[in-house]
mmCIF file with all atom_site columns, C-alpha atoms in Angstrom:
data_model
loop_
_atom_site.group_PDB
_atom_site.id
_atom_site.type_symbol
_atom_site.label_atom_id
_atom_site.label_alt_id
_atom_site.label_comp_id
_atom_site.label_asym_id
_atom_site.label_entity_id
_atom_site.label_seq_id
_atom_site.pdbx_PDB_ins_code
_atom_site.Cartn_x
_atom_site.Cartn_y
_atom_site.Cartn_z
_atom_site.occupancy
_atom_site.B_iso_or_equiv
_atom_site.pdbx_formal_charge
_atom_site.auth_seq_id
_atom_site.auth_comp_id
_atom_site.auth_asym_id
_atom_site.auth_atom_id
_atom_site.pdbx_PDB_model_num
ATOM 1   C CA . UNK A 1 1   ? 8.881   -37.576 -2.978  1.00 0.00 ? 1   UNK A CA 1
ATOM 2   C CA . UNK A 1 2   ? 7.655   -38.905 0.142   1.00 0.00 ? 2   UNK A CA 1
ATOM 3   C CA . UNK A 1 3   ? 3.877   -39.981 1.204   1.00 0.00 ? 3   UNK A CA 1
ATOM 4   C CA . UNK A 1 4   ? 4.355   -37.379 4.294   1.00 0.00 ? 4   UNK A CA 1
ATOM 5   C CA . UNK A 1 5   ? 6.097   -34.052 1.761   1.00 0.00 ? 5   UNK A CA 1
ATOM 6   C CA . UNK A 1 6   ? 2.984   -34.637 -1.042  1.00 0.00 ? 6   UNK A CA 1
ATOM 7   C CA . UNK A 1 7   ? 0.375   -35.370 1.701   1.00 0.00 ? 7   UNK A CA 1
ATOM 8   C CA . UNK A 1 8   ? 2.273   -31.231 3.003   1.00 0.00 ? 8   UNK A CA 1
ATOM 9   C CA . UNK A 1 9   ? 1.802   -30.393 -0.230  1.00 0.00 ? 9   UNK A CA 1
ATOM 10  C CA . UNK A 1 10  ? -2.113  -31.191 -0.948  1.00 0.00 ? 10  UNK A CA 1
ATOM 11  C CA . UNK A 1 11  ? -2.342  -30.026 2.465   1.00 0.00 ? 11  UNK A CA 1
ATOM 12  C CA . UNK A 1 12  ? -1.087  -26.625 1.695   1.00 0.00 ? 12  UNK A CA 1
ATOM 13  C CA . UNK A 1 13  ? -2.797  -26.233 -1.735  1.00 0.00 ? 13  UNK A CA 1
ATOM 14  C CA . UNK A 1 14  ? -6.395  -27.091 0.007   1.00 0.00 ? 14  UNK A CA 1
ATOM 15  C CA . UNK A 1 15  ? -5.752  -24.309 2.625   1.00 0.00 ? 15  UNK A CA 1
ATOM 16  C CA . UNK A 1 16  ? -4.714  -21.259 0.093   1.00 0.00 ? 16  UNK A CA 1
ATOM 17  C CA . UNK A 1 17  ? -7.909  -22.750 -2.343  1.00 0.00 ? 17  UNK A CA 1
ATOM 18  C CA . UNK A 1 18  ? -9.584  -21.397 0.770   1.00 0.00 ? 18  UNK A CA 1
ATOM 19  C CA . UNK A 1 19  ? -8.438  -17.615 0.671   1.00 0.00 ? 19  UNK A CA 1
ATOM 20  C CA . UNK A 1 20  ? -10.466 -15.232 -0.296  1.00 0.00 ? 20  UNK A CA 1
ATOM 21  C CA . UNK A 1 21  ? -9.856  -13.850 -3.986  1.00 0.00 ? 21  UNK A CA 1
ATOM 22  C CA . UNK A 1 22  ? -10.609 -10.407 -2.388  1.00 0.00 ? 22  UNK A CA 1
ATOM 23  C CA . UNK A 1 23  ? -7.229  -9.819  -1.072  1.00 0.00 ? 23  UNK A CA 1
ATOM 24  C CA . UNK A 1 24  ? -3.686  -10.191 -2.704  1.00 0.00 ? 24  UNK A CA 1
ATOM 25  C CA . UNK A 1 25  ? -0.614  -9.778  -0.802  1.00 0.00 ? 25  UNK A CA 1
ATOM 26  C CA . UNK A 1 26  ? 2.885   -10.815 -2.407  1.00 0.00 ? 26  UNK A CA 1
ATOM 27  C CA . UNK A 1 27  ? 6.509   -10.008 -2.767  1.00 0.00 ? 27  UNK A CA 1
ATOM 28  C CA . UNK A 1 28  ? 6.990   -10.747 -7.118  1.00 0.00 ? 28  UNK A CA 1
ATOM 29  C CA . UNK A 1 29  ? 10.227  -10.092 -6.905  1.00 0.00 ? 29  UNK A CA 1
ATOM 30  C CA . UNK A 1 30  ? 13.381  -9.552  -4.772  1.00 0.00 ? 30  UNK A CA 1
ATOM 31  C CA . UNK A 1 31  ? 16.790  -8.987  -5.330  1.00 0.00 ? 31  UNK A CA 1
ATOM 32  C CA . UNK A 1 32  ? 19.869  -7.079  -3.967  1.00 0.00 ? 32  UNK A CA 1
ATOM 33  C CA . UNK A 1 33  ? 19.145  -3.947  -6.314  1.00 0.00 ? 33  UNK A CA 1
ATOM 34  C CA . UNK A 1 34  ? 15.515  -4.169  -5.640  1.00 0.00 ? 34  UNK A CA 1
ATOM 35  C CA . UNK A 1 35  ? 12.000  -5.774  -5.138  1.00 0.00 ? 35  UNK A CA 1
ATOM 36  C CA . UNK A 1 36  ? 8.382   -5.293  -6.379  1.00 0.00 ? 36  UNK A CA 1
ATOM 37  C CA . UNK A 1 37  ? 5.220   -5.862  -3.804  1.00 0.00 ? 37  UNK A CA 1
ATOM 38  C CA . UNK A 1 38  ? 1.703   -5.974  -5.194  1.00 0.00 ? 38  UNK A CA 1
ATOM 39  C CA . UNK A 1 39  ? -1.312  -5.995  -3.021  1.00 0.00 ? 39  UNK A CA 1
ATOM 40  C CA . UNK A 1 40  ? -4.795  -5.860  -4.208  1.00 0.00 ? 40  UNK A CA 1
ATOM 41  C CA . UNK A 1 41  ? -8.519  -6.078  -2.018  1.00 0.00 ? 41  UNK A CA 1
ATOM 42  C CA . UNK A 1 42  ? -11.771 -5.739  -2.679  1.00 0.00 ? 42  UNK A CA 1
ATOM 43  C CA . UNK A 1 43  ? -13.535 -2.116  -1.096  1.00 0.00 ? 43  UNK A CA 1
ATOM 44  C CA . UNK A 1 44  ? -17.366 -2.431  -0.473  1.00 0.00 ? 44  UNK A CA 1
ATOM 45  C CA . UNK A 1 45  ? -17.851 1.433   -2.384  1.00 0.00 ? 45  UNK A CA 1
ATOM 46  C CA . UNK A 1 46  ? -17.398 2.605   -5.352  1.00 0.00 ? 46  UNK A CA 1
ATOM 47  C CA . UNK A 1 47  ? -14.482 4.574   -6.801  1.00 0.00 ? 47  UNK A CA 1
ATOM 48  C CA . UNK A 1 48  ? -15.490 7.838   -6.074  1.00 0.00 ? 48  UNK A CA 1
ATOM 49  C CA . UNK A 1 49  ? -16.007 7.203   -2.026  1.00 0.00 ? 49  UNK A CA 1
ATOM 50  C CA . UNK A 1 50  ? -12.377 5.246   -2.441  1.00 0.00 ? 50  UNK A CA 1
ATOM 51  C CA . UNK A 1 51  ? -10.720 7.942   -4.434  1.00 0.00 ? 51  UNK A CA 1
ATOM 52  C CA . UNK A 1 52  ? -11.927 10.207  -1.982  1.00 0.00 ? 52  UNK A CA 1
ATOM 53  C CA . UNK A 1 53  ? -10.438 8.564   1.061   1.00 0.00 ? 53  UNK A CA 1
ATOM 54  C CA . UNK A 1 54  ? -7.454  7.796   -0.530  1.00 0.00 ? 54  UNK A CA 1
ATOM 55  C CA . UNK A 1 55  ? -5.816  11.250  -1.033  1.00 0.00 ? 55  UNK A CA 1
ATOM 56  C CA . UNK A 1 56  ? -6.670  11.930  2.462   1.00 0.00 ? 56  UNK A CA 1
ATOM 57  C CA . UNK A 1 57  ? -4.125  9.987   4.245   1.00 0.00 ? 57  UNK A CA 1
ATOM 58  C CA . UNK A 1 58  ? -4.321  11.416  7.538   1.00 0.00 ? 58  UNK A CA 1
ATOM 59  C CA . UNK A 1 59  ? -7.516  9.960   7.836   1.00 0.00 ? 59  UNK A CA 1
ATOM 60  C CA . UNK A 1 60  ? -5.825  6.275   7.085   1.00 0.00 ? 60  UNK A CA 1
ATOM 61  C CA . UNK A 1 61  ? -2.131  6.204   7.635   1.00 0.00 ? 61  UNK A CA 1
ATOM 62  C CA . UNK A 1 62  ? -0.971  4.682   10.619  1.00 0.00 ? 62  UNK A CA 1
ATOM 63  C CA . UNK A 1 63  ? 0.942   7.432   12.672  1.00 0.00 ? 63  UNK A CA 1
ATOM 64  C CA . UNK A 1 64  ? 3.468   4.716   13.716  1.00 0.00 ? 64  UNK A CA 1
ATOM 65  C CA . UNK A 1 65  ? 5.078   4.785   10.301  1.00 0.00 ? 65  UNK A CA 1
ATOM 66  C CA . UNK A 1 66  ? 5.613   8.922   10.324  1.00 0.00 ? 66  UNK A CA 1
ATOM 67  C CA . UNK A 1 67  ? 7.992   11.157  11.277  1.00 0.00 ? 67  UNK A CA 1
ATOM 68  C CA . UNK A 1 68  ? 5.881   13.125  13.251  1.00 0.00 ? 68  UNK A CA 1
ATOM 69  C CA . UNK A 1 69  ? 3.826   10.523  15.126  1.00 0.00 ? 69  UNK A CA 1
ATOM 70  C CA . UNK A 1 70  ? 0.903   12.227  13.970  1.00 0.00 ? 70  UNK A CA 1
ATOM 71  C CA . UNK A 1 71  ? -0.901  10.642  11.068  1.00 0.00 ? 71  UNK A CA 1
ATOM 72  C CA . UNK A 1 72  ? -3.160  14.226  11.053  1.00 0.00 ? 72  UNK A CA 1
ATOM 73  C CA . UNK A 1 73  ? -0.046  15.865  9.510   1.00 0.00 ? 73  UNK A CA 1
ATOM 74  C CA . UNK A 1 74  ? 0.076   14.078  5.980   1.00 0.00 ? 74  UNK A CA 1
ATOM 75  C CA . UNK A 1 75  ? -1.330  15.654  3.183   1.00 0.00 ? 75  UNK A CA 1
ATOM 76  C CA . UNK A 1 76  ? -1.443  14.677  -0.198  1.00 0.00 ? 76  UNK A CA 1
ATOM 77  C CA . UNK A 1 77  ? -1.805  17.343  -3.147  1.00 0.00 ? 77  UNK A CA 1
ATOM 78  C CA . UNK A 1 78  ? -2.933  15.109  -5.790  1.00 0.00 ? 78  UNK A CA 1
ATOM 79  C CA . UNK A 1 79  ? -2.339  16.595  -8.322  1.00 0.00 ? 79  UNK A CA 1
ATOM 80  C CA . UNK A 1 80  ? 1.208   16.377  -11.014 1.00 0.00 ? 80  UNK A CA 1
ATOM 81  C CA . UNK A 1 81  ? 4.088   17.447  -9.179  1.00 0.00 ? 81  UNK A CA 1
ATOM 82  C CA . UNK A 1 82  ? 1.759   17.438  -6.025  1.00 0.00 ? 82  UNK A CA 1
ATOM 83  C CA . UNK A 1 83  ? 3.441   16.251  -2.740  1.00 0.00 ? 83  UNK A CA 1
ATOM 84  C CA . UNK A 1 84  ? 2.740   13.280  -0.468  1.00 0.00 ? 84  UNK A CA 1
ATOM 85  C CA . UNK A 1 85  ? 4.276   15.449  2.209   1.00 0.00 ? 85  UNK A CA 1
ATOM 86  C CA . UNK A 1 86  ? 4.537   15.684  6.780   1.00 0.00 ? 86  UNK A CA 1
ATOM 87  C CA . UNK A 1 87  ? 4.651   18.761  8.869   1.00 0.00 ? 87  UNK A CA 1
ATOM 88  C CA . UNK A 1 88  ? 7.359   18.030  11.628  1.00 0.00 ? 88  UNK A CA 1
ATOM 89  C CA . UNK A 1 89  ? 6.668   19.669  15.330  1.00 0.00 ? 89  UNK A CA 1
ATOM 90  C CA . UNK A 1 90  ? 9.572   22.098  14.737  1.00 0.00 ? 90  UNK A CA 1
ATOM 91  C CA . UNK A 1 91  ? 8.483   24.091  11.657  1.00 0.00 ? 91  UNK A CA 1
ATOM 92  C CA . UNK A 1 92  ? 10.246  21.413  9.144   1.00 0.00 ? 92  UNK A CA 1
ATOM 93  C CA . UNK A 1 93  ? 8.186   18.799  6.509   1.00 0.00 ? 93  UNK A CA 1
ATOM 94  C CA . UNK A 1 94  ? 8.918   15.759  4.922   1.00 0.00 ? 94  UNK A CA 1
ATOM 95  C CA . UNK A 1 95  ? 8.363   14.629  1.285   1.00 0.00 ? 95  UNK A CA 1
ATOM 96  C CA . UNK A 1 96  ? 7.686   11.318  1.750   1.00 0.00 ? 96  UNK A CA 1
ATOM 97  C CA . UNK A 1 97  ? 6.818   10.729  -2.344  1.00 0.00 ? 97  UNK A CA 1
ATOM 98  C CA . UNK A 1 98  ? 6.291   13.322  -5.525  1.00 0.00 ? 98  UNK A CA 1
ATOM 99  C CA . UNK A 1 99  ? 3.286   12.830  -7.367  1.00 0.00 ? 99  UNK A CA 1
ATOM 100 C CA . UNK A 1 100 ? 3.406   12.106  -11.279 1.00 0.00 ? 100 UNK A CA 1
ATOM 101 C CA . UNK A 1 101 ? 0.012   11.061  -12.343 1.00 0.00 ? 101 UNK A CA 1
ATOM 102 C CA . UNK A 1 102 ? -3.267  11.126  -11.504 1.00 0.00 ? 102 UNK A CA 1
ATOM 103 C CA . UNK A 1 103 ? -6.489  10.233  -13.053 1.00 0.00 ? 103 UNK A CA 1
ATOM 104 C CA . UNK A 1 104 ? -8.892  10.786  -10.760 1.00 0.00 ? 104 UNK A CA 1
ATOM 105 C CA . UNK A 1 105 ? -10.918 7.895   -9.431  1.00 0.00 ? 105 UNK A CA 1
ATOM 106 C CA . UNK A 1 106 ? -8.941  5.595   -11.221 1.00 0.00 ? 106 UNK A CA 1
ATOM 107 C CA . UNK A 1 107 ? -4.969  5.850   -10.791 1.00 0.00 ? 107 UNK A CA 1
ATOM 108 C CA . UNK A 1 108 ? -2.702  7.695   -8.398  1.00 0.00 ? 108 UNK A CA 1
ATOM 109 C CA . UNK A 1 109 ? 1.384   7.604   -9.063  1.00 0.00 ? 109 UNK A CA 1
ATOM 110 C CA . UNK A 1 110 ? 4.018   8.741   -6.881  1.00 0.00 ? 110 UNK A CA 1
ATOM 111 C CA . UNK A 1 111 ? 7.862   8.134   -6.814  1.00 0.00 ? 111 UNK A CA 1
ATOM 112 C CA . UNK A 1 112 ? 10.149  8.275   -3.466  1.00 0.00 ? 112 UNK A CA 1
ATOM 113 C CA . UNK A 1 113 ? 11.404  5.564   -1.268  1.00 0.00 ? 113 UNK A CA 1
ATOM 114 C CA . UNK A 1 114 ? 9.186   5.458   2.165   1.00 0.00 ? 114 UNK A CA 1
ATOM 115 C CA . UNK A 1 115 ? 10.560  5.397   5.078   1.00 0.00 ? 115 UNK A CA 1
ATOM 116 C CA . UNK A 1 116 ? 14.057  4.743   5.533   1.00 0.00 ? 116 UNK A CA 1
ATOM 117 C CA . UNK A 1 117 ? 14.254  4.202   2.375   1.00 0.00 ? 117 UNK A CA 1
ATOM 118 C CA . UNK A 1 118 ? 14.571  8.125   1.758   1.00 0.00 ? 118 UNK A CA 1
ATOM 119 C CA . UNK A 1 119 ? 17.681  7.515   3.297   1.00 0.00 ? 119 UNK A CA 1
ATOM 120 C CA . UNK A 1 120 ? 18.914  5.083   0.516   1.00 0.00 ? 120 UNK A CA 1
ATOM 121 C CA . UNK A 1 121 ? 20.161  5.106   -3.306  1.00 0.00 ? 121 UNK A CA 1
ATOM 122 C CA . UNK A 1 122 ? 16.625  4.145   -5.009  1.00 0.00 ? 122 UNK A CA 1
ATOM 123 C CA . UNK A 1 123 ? 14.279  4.763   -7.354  1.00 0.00 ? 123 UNK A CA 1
ATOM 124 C CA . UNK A 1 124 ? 10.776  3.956   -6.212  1.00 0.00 ? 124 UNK A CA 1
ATOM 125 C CA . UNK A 1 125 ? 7.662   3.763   -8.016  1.00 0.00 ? 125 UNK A CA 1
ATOM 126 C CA . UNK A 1 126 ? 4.196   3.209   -5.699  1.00 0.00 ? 126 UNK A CA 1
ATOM 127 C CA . UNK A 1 127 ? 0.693   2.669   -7.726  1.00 0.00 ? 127 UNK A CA 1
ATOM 128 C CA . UNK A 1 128 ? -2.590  2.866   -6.407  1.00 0.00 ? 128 UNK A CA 1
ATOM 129 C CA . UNK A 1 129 ? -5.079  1.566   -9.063  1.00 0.00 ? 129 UNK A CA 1
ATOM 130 C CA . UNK A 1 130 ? -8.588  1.620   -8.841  1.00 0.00 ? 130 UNK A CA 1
ATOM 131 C CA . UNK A 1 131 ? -11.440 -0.289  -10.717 1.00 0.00 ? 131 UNK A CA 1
ATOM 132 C CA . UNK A 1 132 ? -15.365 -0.428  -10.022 1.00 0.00 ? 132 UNK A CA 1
ATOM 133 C CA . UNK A 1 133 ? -16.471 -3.911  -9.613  1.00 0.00 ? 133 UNK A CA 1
ATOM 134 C CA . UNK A 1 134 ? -20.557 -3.111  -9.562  1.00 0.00 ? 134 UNK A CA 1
ATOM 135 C CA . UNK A 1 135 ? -20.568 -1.246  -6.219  1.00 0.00 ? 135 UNK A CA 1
ATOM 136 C CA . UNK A 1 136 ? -17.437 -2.516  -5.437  1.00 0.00 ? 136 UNK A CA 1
ATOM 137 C CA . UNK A 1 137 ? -13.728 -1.379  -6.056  1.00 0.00 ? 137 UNK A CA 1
ATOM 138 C CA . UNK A 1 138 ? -11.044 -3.360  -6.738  1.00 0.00 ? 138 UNK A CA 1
ATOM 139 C CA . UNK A 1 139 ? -7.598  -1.288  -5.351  1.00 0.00 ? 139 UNK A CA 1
ATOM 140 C CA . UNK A 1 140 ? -4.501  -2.589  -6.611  1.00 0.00 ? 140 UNK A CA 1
ATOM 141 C CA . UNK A 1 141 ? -1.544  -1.191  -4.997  1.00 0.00 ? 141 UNK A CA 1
ATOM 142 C CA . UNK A 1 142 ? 2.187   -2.008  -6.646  1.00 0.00 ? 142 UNK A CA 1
ATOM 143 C CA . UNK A 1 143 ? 5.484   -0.469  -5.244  1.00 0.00 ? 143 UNK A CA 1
ATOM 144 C CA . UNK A 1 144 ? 8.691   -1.016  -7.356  1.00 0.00 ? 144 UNK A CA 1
ATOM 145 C CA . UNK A 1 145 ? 11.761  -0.416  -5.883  1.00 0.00 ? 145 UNK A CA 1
ATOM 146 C CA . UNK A 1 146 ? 15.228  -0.195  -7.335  1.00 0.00 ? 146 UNK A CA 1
ATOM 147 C CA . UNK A 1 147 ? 18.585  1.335   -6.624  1.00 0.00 ? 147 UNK A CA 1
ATOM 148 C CA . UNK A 1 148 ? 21.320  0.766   -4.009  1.00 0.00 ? 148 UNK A CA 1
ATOM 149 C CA . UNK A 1 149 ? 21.268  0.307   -0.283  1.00 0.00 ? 149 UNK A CA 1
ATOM 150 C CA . UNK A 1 150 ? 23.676  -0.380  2.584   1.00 0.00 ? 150 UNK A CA 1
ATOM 151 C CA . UNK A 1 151 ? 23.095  -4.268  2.890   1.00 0.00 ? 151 UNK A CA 1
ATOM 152 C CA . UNK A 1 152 ? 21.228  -4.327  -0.518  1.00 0.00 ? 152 UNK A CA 1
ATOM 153 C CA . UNK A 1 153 ? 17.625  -4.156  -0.819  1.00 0.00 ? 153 UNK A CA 1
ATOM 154 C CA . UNK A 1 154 ? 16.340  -7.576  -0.491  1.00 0.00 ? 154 UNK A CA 1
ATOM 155 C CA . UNK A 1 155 ? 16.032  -7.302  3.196   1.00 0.00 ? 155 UNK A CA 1
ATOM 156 C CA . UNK A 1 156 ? 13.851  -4.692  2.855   1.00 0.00 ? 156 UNK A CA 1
ATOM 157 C CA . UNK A 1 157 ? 10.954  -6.192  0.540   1.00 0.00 ? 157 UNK A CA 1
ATOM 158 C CA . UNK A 1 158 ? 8.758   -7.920  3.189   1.00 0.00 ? 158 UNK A CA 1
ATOM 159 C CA . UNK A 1 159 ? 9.070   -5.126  6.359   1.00 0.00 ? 159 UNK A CA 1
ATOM 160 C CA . UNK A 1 160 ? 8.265   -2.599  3.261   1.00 0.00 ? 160 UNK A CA 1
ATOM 161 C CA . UNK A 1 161 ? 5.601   -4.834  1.829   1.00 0.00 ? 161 UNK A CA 1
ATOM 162 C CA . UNK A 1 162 ? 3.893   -5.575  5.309   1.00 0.00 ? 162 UNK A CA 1
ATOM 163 C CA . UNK A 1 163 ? 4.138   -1.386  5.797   1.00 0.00 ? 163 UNK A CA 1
ATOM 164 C CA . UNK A 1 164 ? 2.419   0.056   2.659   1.00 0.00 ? 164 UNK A CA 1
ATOM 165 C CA . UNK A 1 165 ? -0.304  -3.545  2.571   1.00 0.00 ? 165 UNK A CA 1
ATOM 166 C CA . UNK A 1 166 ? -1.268  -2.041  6.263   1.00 0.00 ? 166 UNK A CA 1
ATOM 167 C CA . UNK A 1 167 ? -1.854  1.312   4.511   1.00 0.00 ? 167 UNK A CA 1
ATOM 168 C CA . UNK A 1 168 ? -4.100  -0.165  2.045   1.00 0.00 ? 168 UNK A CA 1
ATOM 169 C CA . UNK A 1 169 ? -5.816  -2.366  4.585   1.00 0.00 ? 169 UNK A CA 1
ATOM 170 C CA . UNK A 1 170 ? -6.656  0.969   7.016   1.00 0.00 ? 170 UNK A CA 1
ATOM 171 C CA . UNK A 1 171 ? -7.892  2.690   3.921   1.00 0.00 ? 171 UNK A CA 1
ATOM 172 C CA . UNK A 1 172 ? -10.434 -0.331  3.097   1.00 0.00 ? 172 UNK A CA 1
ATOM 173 C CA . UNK A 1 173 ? -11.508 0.182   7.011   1.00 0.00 ? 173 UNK A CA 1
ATOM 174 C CA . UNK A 1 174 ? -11.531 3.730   7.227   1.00 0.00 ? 174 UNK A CA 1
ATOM 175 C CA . UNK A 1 175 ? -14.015 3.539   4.209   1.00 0.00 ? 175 UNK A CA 1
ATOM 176 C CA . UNK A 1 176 ? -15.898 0.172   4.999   1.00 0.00 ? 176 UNK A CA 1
ATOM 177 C CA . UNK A 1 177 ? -16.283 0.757   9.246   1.00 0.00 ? 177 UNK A CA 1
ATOM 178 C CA . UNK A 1 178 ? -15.138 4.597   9.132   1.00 0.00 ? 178 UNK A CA 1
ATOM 179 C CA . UNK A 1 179 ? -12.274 4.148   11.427  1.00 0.00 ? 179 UNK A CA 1
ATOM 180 C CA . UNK A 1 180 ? -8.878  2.935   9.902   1.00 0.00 ? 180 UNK A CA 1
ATOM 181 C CA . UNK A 1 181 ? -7.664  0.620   13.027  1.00 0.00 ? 181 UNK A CA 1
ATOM 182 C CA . UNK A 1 182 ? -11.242 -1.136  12.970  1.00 0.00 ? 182 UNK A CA 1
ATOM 183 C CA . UNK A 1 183 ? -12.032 -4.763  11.435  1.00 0.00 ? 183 UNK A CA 1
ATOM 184 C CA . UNK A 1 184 ? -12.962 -4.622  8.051   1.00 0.00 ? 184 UNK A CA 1
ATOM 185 C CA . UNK A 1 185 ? -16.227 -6.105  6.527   1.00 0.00 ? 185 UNK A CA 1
ATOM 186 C CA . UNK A 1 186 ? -15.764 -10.190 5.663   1.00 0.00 ? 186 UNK A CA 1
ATOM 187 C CA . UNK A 1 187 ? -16.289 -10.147 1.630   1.00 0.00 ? 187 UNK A CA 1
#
């Protein structure tokens, strides 16, 4: 290895030893047949005050990822066999995920593919996990997808990855600033 590759190397390993542990963003796996994204930050409030934001996502979700283009039409009926669901304009709704399990203040499940991904042969799987840290709450959010998809599903791990990690993130604002699109306290 050369002086100028290791030298890129110690480099790069400095600069990530400078990220904050506070936030977690990372494709594990990807593959043709699927992927798995994990992302995990650090909320300044507890549980409750997170829980509480989190199944209201029109307060959070970006209304550029909607079919609508109004993030004040998602609701979220958290509750087994609840729905993660739109209004549309015209009378219709969307089901963007089905809700499995929840355990309040602690762990919300739903299955669907977002997005396009409705569209698609898959199984998906997104977690939300939450766990108090003092005053603090650590949200880990994990979405495992699997099935088929025109062009395979590889493609799709980052674009879906950057999508649901900006949901988190406006959910950390919305609760930290009280408006989703503002910047977020430094931890």
């Amino acid at each position: 290895m050369s002086c100028s590759s290791r030298l890129t190397i110690f480099v790069s390993l400095a600069l990530s030893s400078l990220l904050p542990l506070s936030a977690i963003a990372e494709v594990v796996k990807s593959s043709e047949q699927g992927f798995l994204a994990r992302n995990r930050l650090i909320i300044a409030a507890p549980p409750a005050k997170v829980w509480a934001a989190l199944i209201e996502p029109a307060r959070w979700w970006n209304q550029e990822h909607s079919w609508s283009g109004k993030a004040a039409n998602f609701s979220l009926d958290a509750r087994a066999g609840g729905c993660f669901c739109e209004r549309l304009a015209d009378g219709g709704s969307v089901e963007h995920q089905h809700v499995v399990m929840v355990t309040p203040n602690h762990l919300l499940r739903l299955t669907g593919g977002l997005g396009p991904l409705q569209a698609e042969a898959v199984n998906a799987v997104l977690s939300w996990e939450l766990k108090a840290d003092g005053e603090r709450t650590i949200v880990s959010q994990t979405y495992a997808v699997s099935g088929q998809a025109a062009g395979g599903l590889a493609g799709w791990a980052t674009p879906v990855d950057g999508v649901i990690r900006e949901q988190l993130e406006r959910l950390q604002k919305l609760i930290e600033t009280g408006k989703p699109d503002a910047a977020a306290a430094t931890k």
